[in-house]
GROMACS .gro file of C-alpha atoms in nm:
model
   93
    1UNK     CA    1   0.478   1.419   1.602
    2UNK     CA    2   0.597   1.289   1.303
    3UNK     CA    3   0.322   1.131   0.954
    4UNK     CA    4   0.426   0.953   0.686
    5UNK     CA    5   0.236   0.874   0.406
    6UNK     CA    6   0.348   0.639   0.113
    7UNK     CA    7   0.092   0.618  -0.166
    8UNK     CA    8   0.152   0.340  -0.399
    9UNK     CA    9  -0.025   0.243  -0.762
   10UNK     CA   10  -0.037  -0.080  -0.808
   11UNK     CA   11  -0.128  -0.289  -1.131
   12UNK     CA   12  -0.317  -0.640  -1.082
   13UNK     CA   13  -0.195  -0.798  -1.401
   14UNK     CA   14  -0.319  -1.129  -1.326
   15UNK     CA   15  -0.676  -1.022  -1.187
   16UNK     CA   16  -0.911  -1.125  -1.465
   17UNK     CA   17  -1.240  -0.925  -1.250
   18UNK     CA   18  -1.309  -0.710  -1.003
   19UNK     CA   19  -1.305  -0.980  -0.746
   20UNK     CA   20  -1.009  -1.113  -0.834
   21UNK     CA   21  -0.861  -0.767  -0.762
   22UNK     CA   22  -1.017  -0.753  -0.477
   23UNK     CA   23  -0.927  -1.041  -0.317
   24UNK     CA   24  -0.519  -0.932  -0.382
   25UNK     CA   25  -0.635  -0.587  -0.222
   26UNK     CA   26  -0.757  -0.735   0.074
   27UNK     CA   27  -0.473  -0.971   0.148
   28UNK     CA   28  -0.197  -0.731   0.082
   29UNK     CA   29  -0.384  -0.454   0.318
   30UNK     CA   30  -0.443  -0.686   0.610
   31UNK     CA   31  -0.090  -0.829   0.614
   32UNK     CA   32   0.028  -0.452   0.617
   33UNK     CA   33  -0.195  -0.351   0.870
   34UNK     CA   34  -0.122  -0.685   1.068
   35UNK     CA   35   0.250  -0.715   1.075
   36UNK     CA   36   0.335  -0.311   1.055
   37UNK     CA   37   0.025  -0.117   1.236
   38UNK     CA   38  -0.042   0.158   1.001
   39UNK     CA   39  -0.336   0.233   0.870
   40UNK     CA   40  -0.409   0.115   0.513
   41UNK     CA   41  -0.678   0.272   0.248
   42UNK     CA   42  -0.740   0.226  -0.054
   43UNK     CA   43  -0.722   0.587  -0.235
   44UNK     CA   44  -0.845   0.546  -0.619
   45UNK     CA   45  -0.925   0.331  -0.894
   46UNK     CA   46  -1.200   0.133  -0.728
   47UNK     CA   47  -1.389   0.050  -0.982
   48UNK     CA   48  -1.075  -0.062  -1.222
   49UNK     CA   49  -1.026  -0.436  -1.206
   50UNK     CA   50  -0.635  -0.400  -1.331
   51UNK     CA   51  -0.536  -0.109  -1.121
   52UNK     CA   52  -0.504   0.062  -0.762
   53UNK     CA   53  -0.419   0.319  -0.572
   54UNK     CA   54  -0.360   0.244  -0.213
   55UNK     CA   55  -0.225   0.456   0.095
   56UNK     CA   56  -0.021   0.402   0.395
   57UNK     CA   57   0.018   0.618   0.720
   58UNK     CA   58   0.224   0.570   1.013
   59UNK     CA   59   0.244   0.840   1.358
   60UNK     CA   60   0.573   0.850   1.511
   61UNK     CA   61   0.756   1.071   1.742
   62UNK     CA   62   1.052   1.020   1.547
   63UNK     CA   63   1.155   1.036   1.173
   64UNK     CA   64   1.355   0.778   1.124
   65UNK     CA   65   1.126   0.501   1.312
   66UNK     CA   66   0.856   0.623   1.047
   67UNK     CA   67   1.075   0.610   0.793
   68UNK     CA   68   1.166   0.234   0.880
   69UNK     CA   69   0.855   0.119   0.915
   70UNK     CA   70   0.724   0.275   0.560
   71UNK     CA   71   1.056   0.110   0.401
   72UNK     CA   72   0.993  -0.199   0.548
   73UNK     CA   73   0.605  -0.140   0.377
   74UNK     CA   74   0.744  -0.068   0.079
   75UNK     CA   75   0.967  -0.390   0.051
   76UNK     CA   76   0.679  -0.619   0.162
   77UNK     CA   77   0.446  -0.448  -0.097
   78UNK     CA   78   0.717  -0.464  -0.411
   79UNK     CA   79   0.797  -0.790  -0.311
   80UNK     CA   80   0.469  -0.940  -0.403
   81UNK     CA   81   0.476  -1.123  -0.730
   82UNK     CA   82   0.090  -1.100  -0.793
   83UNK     CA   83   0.146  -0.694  -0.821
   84UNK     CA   84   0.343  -0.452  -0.989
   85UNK     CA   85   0.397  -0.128  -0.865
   86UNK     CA   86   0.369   0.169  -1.096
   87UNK     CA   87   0.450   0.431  -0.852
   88UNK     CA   88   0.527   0.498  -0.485
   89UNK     CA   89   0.510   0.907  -0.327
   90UNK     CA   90   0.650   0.947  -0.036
   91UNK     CA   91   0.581   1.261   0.174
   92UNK     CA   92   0.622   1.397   0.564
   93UNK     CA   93   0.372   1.587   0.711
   0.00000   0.00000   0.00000
């Protein structure tokens, strides 16, 4: 059995509130969760209305199907133009 885990900081430059924030948040983890099943948290920074810390895990029985499906994550998050991400970890388990 195979985890991966992507943890990505985001920053909401656009969200003037909490809600606003939010709102991004919510979209962004559904579509994830929708069009890649993994699971999707957010990690930190919940009270922060600019910034985010969200996680993504996928269970494979092989490597390199994980590792598609958290690149594919990856290029659907940084392809957002209501976000910018700060920082993406990576890490196998």
């Amino acid at each position: 059995m195979i985890v991966g885990v992507v943890r990505v900081s985001i920053h909401f430059p656009g969200a003037g509130s909490l809600k606003a924030k939010r709102k991004i948040l919510l979209s962004l983890k559904d579509k994830i969760k929708n069009k890649f099943n993994v699971s999707v948290a957010e990690l930190e920074d919940n009270d922060k209305w600019q910034i985010g810390v969200i996680g993504v895990a996928v269970i494979s029985n092989e490597k390199a199907h994980a590792n598609s499906v958290l690149s594919k994550v990856m290029d659907m998050i940084n392809g957002r133009p209501e976000i910018v991400v700060t920082d993406m970890q990576l890490e196998w388990m």
